[in-house]
Amino acid sequence: MMDKILNLIKTQICRIIFNCKIEDNIWIFSSTNNRKFNYNSKYMFEYILSNEPEIKPYYVINDDILKKQMQEKYGDEYFINTKNAKGILKVLSARVWLTSAGLPLYGFGLGKRRIIVNLWHGVPLKKIALMENNYGIIKKIYFKKIFSDNYRYILTTSNKLTTIMKNSFGVNENKIKVWGQPRNDVLFKGQNKKIIQSSYPDINKYERIILYAPTYREYKNTMLFPFDDYSKNQLNMFLQDKKAIIFIKTHIDETANTSEYIDDRVRLLNEDMIEDIMVVLNTFDVLITDYSSIYIDYLLLERPMIFLPYDKDEYLTKRGMNFEYDKVTPGYKPKSMKEFLESLNMIFENEDIFEKERKSINSLFNDIKEPCSAKICSYIKHDICELKSK
C-alpha cells in the first residue's frame, strides 16, 4: 500500500509541475503492482511489438531484475519504471494505457485525456474486486476513485458476464466490453511442446500428457491428491500402463509441498521451467484443477477435465463464487483414488460423457473463440480517432 501511496504522490507532483503533451502513438502496458510481465498485458504488448510498427509500446516494470531480463529479451527501449520522474512523465505522455491489474500510475482523473483499458486477467468465476467478501467500505471507495473511475473500458469474454463485471468494478455497463483475452490467442496457435521438452527431454515418449493446476490457498497447503486411499505406487503403475504423465503446476509458494508426490510419472513444472502456463496449455490432453479459472480458458480447446474440490465449502466460504460451482464445472469430480483412476480411464477410452456439458459452459463463458488482439487494437485506434475529432 505504501508503494501505491508514493506512486500517487509522485504522479500528482509531476502532473502539477509538468504539462505533458499526450502522444497518440505511445501505448503503456502494466500488470500486477507494476512488478510483473504477465497476464493479458504481456500478450497485448507482444502483439503490438510484432504487428503495429507505428505504435511505441512501453511496459512498466519496477522490479529491476525482471526489467533487465525483459530488456535482454525484447530490447532496452521498451521497458521503463515509474520510480523516477522520467518514467512517470513517459507514462503521462501516452494516449493509451493497457493494464491487467492496477494502473501504471495512481491518481484522480487520469482517464479524462487517455484511453485506459483494463484487460483483466481471467473470467470472474470467483468474486473479484468490489464483490470480494473482504472488501471494507474504505477499500471500496479507494478502489472506485483510483481504479474504476479512470477506466474507459473493462474487458470480459462473454455477454453473460457483463453484469458481474459491472458490479465487480462499480461502473456503468457501457464500460464493459466483450473483446476477449489476448492471452488466449496462443491457444489457437501450434503446440509449444519444446518449452516443456527443454526441462524434460523424454516428453515425446508419452501418449497422454496431463496438466494438474490447483488453486493457491493463502491459508493452508493444497492437498494435491486428496484421497484417503491415495497410493503413489498405484498412480505410477496406472500412468505407466496408459503411457501417460502428469505435470503439476502450483503457485511458487507451494513448490515444496509437491515433493512427496513427485516421481517418474508425476513431475513438477515450476517457475524456472515455465513462467506462463498459457504458452503450453494447448499441449495437454487433460486438465485437472479445483477452482482455478484456467479451466475456462481450457474449455476453448474442447478437451476433458477433472475437478478435485475436496475443500469446496471452506474455500467458497472464504472467497465466494459468482456461480454455483457444480453447475459450471463440466467434468469428473472423483472423491477417491479409485474414482480418480476410473475417471482418467474413461477419458483415455474416449468415453467423453461431459462433452455436451462442456460446450454449454463454454458458450456461457467464452463468446470469443478466436484470436482477439488485432481486434482490440483496432477498437482502441478507432477511439483515438474519435478523440482527435472532438
C-alpha positions in Angstrom: 0.0 0.0 0.0 2.9 2.4 0.8 4.2 1.9 -2.8 0.8 2.9 -4.2 0.6 6.0 -2.0 4.1 7.1 -3.0 3.1 6.4 -6.7 0.1 8.7 -6.3 2.1 11.5 -4.6 4.8 11.4 -7.3 2.2 11.3 -10.1 0.4 14.3 -8.7 3.6 16.3 -8.3 4.6 15.6 -11.9 1.1 16.5 -13.2 1.3 19.8 -11.4 4.9 20.7 -12.4 4.8 19.4 -16.0 2.2 19.8 -18.6 2.8 16.7 -20.6 1.8 16.6 -24.2 -0.1 13.4 -24.9 1.0 11.4 -27.9 -1.4 9.1 -29.7 1.2 6.5 -30.7 2.6 5.9 -27.2 0.9 3.0 -25.5 1.8 2.0 -21.9 1.4 -1.5 -20.5 1.4 -2.7 -16.9 0.3 -5.6 -14.7 0.4 -6.7 -11.1 1.7 -3.8 -8.9 3.9 -2.7 -11.9 6.2 -5.6 -11.0 5.2 -8.4 -13.3 5.3 -9.2 -17.0 2.2 -11.3 -17.2 -1.5 -11.8 -17.9 -3.2 -10.1 -20.9 -0.9 -7.1 -20.8 2.1 -9.3 -21.7 0.3 -10.8 -24.7 -1.1 -7.5 -25.9 2.3 -5.9 -25.6 3.9 -8.8 -27.7 1.2 -8.4 -30.3 1.8 -4.6 -30.6 5.5 -5.1 -30.7 5.3 -7.6 -33.6 2.4 -6.2 -35.6 2.0 -2.5 -35.1 5.2 -0.6 -36.1 3.5 2.8 -35.8 2.8 2.3 -32.1 5.6 2.8 -29.5 4.9 0.3 -26.7 6.4 0.7 -23.2 6.0 -1.8 -20.4 6.2 -0.6 -16.8 8.3 -2.9 -14.6 9.5 -1.5 -11.3 11.4 -4.7 -10.4 15.0 -4.0 -11.6 15.9 -7.7 -12.0 12.9 -8.5 -14.1 13.2 -5.3 -16.1 16.7 -6.2 -17.1 15.6 -9.7 -18.1 12.9 -8.3 -20.3 15.2 -5.7 -21.8 17.6 -8.5 -22.8 14.8 -10.5 -24.4 12.8 -7.7 -26.1 15.1 -4.7 -26.2 16.2 -1.9 -23.8 13.9 0.8 -25.2 10.6 -1.0 -24.4 10.8 -1.2 -20.6 10.5 1.7 -18.2 9.9 2.2 -14.5 7.8 4.7 -12.6 10.1 5.0 -9.7 11.5 8.3 -11.1 10.2 11.4 -12.9 11.4 10.3 -16.3 9.3 7.1 -16.3 6.3 8.9 -14.8 6.4 11.6 -17.5 6.7 8.9 -20.2 3.5 7.2 -18.9 1.7 10.6 -18.6 2.6 11.3 -22.2 0.8 8.2 -23.5 -2.7 8.3 -25.0 -3.3 4.6 -24.2 -2.8 2.6 -21.0 -3.4 -1.1 -21.1 -3.3 -3.0 -17.8 -4.2 -6.4 -16.4 -4.1 -5.5 -12.7 -4.0 -2.0 -11.2 -2.6 1.0 -13.1 0.8 2.2 -14.2 0.2 5.4 -12.2 -2.2 6.3 -9.5 -4.3 9.4 -9.4 -7.7 11.1 -9.9 -9.0 12.0 -13.3 -6.2 10.2 -15.2 -8.7 8.8 -17.7 -10.1 12.1 -18.9 -7.5 12.6 -21.6 -6.5 9.0 -22.0 -7.9 5.7 -23.1 -7.3 3.4 -20.1 -8.3 -0.2 -20.7 -8.4 -2.9 -18.0 -7.7 -6.1 -20.0 -8.2 -8.0 -16.7 -6.7 -11.4 -16.2 -9.4 -14.1 -16.2 -13.1 -15.0 -16.1 -14.8 -14.0 -12.8 -15.6 -17.5 -11.6 -14.8 -16.3 -8.1 -15.8 -13.0 -6.7 -13.4 -10.2 -7.6 -12.7 -6.6 -6.8 -15.7 -4.8 -5.1 -17.6 -8.1 -4.8 -15.0 -9.9 -2.7 -16.0 -10.8 0.8 -13.1 -9.0 2.4 -13.7 -5.5 0.9 -14.5 -2.9 3.5 -16.1 0.5 2.8 -12.8 2.5 2.8 -11.1 0.0 0.5 -14.2 0.1 -1.8 -14.1 3.9 -2.0 -10.3 3.9 -2.8 -10.8 1.2 -5.5 -13.7 3.1 -7.1 -11.9 6.5 -7.2 -8.4 5.4 -8.2 -9.2 2.5 -10.5 -12.8 2.2 -11.7 -13.4 5.9 -12.4 -10.2 6.0 -14.5 -11.1 3.0 -16.8 -12.6 3.7 -20.1 -13.2 0.1 -20.7 -13.0 -3.2 -18.8 -12.8 -6.3 -20.9 -14.5 -9.6 -20.5 -15.1 -12.8 -22.5 -18.9 -13.1 -22.7 -22.1 -11.0 -22.7 -23.4 -13.2 -19.9 -20.6 -11.8 -17.7 -21.3 -8.1 -18.3 -23.4 -7.7 -15.2 -20.9 -9.4 -12.9 -18.1 -7.3 -14.3 -20.1 -4.1 -14.0 -20.9 -4.8 -10.3 -17.4 -6.0 -9.5 -15.9 -2.7 -10.7 -18.8 -0.4 -9.9 -19.0 1.1 -13.4 -21.7 1.6 -16.0 -22.5 -1.3 -18.2 -21.3 0.6 -21.3 -17.7 0.4 -19.9 -17.8 -3.4 -20.1 -16.6 -4.7 -23.5 -16.8 -8.3 -24.7 -13.5 -8.2 -26.5 -11.9 -11.4 -25.2 -8.5 -12.0 -23.6 -5.2 -11.5 -25.6 -3.6 -14.4 -23.7 -6.0 -16.9 -25.2 -4.6 -16.1 -28.7 -1.8 -18.6 -28.0 -4.4 -21.4 -27.7 -5.1 -21.1 -31.4 -1.5 -21.5 -32.4 0.6 -24.6 -32.8 1.6 -26.6 -29.7 4.8 -25.3 -28.0 5.9 -28.6 -26.5 9.6 -27.6 -26.9 9.3 -25.4 -23.8 8.5 -28.4 -21.6 11.0 -30.5 -23.6 13.8 -28.3 -22.6 13.3 -29.5 -19.0 12.0 -32.9 -19.7 13.6 -34.2 -23.0 11.7 -37.5 -22.8 8.2 -35.9 -23.1 7.6 -37.3 -26.6 7.5 -40.9 -25.4 4.2 -40.3 -23.6 1.0 -40.7 -25.4 -1.1 -38.7 -22.9 0.1 -35.5 -21.2 -2.0 -34.2 -18.2 -1.8 -30.8 -16.5 -2.7 -30.5 -12.8 -3.1 -26.8 -11.9 -4.6 -26.4 -8.5 -5.6 -23.1 -6.9 -3.3 -21.4 -4.4 -4.7 -21.3 -0.9 -3.3 -18.5 1.2 -4.4 -20.1 4.5 -3.1 -23.6 4.1 -1.2 -26.0 1.8 -3.0 -27.7 -1.1 -3.6 -31.4 -0.9 -2.7 -32.5 -4.4 -4.3 -35.9 -4.4 -6.9 -35.5 -1.6 -7.9 -39.1 -1.3 -7.9 -41.4 1.8 -6.9 -44.3 -0.4 -4.1 -42.4 -2.2 -1.2 -44.6 -3.3 1.8 -43.2 -5.1 2.7 -46.6 -6.5 -0.8 -47.3 -7.7 -0.9 -44.0 -9.5 2.5 -44.6 -11.0 1.6 -48.0 -12.3 -1.7 -46.8 -13.8 0.1 -43.9 -15.6 2.8 -46.3 -16.8 0.2 -48.7 -18.2 -1.5 -45.9 -20.0 1.7 -44.3 -21.3 0.7 -41.1 -19.5 2.3 -38.4 -17.4 1.0 -35.7 -15.1 2.7 -32.3 -14.8 1.9 -30.3 -11.7 1.9 -26.5 -11.9 1.4 -25.0 -8.5 1.9 -21.5 -7.1 5.5 -20.6 -6.5 5.0 -20.6 -2.7 3.8 -24.2 -2.7 6.5 -25.9 -4.6 8.0 -27.6 -1.5 4.6 -29.2 -0.9 4.8 -31.3 -4.0 7.9 -33.3 -3.1 6.0 -36.3 -1.7 4.1 -36.8 -4.9 6.8 -36.4 -7.5 8.2 -39.4 -9.3 8.9 -40.6 -12.9 5.2 -40.2 -13.9 4.3 -37.2 -11.8 6.5 -34.2 -12.4 6.8 -30.6 -11.5 6.5 -27.5 -13.7 7.9 -24.8 -11.6 8.6 -21.1 -12.3 12.1 -21.8 -13.5 10.8 -24.2 -16.1 7.8 -22.3 -17.4 6.8 -18.8 -16.3 3.4 -18.7 -18.0 1.4 -21.8 -18.4 -0.7 -20.3 -21.2 2.1 -20.8 -23.7 1.9 -24.5 -23.3 -1.7 -25.0 -22.3 -2.8 -26.4 -25.6 -0.1 -29.2 -25.2 -2.1 -31.0 -22.6 -4.7 -33.7 -23.3 -6.4 -33.4 -20.0 -6.7 -30.7 -17.3 -7.0 -31.4 -13.6 -7.9 -28.4 -11.3 -10.2 -27.3 -8.5 -11.3 -23.7 -8.5 -8.8 -22.1 -10.9 -10.4 -20.2 -13.8 -7.7 -21.7 -16.1 -10.3 -24.3 -16.9 -12.4 -21.7 -18.6 -9.5 -20.9 -21.0 -9.1 -24.7 -21.4 -12.7 -25.0 -22.5 -11.8 -23.4 -25.8 -9.7 -26.5 -26.6 -12.7 -28.8 -26.2 -10.8 -31.3 -24.1 -11.8 -33.3 -21.0 -11.2 -32.1 -17.4 -11.3 -33.5 -13.9 -12.1 -31.4 -10.8 -10.9 -32.0 -7.2 -12.9 -29.6 -5.0 -12.1 -31.5 -1.8 -12.5 -28.4 0.4 -15.2 -26.7 -1.5 -17.3 -25.5 1.4 -14.3 -24.0 3.2 -12.8 -22.4 0.1 -16.0 -20.9 -1.3 -17.0 -19.5 2.1 -13.7 -17.7 2.4 -13.6 -16.4 -1.2 -17.1 -16.5 -2.6 -18.3 -17.5 -6.0 -20.3 -15.8 -8.7 -21.7 -19.1 -10.0 -22.9 -22.3 -8.4 -19.7 -24.4 -8.6 -21.1 -27.8 -9.6 -23.2 -26.3 -12.4 -20.3 -24.6 -14.2 -17.6 -27.3 -13.8 -18.2 -29.8 -16.6 -16.0 -32.8 -15.6 -15.5 -35.7 -13.3 -15.3 -35.0 -9.6 -13.8 -38.1 -8.0 -13.7 -38.5 -4.2 -11.3 -41.4 -4.0 -8.2 -42.7 -5.8 -10.3 -45.5 -7.2 -12.8 -43.0 -8.7 -9.9 -40.7 -9.9 -8.2 -43.6 -11.8 -11.6 -44.6 -13.2 -12.2 -41.1 -14.4 -8.9 -41.0 -16.2 -9.5 -44.4 -17.7 -12.9 -43.2 -19.1 -11.2 -40.2 -20.7 -8.4 -42.4 -22.2 -11.0 -44.7 -23.6 -12.8 -41.7 -25.3 -15.9 -42.1 -23.2 -16.4 -38.4 -23.1 -19.7 -38.1 -21.1 -19.2 -34.4 -20.4 -18.7 -33.2 -24.0 -22.2 -31.7 -24.3 -21.9 -30.0 -20.9 -18.5 -28.5 -21.7 -19.9 -27.0 -24.9 -22.7 -25.5 -22.9 -20.4 -23.9 -20.3 -18.0 -22.8 -23.0 -20.9 -20.9 -24.5 -21.6 -19.3 -21.2 -18.1 -18.1 -20.5 -16.5 -17.7 -24.0 -18.2 -15.7 -26.7 -14.8 -15.0 -28.2 -13.5 -18.2 -29.8 -10.7 -16.8 -31.9 -7.6 -14.6 -31.6 -8.7 -11.2 -30.4 -5.6 -8.9 -30.0 -5.9 -7.5 -33.5 -9.5 -6.5 -33.0 -8.8 -5.0 -29.6 -6.1 -2.9 -31.2 -8.4 -1.7 -33.9 -11.1 -0.7 -31.4 -8.7 1.4 -29.5 -7.3 3.0 -32.7 -10.9 3.9 -33.6 -11.4 5.6 -30.2 -8.2 7.6 -30.7 -9.6 8.9 -34.0 -12.8 9.9 -32.3 -11.0 11.7 -29.5 -8.9 13.7 -32.0 -12.1 14.7 -34.0 -13.7 16.2 -30.9 
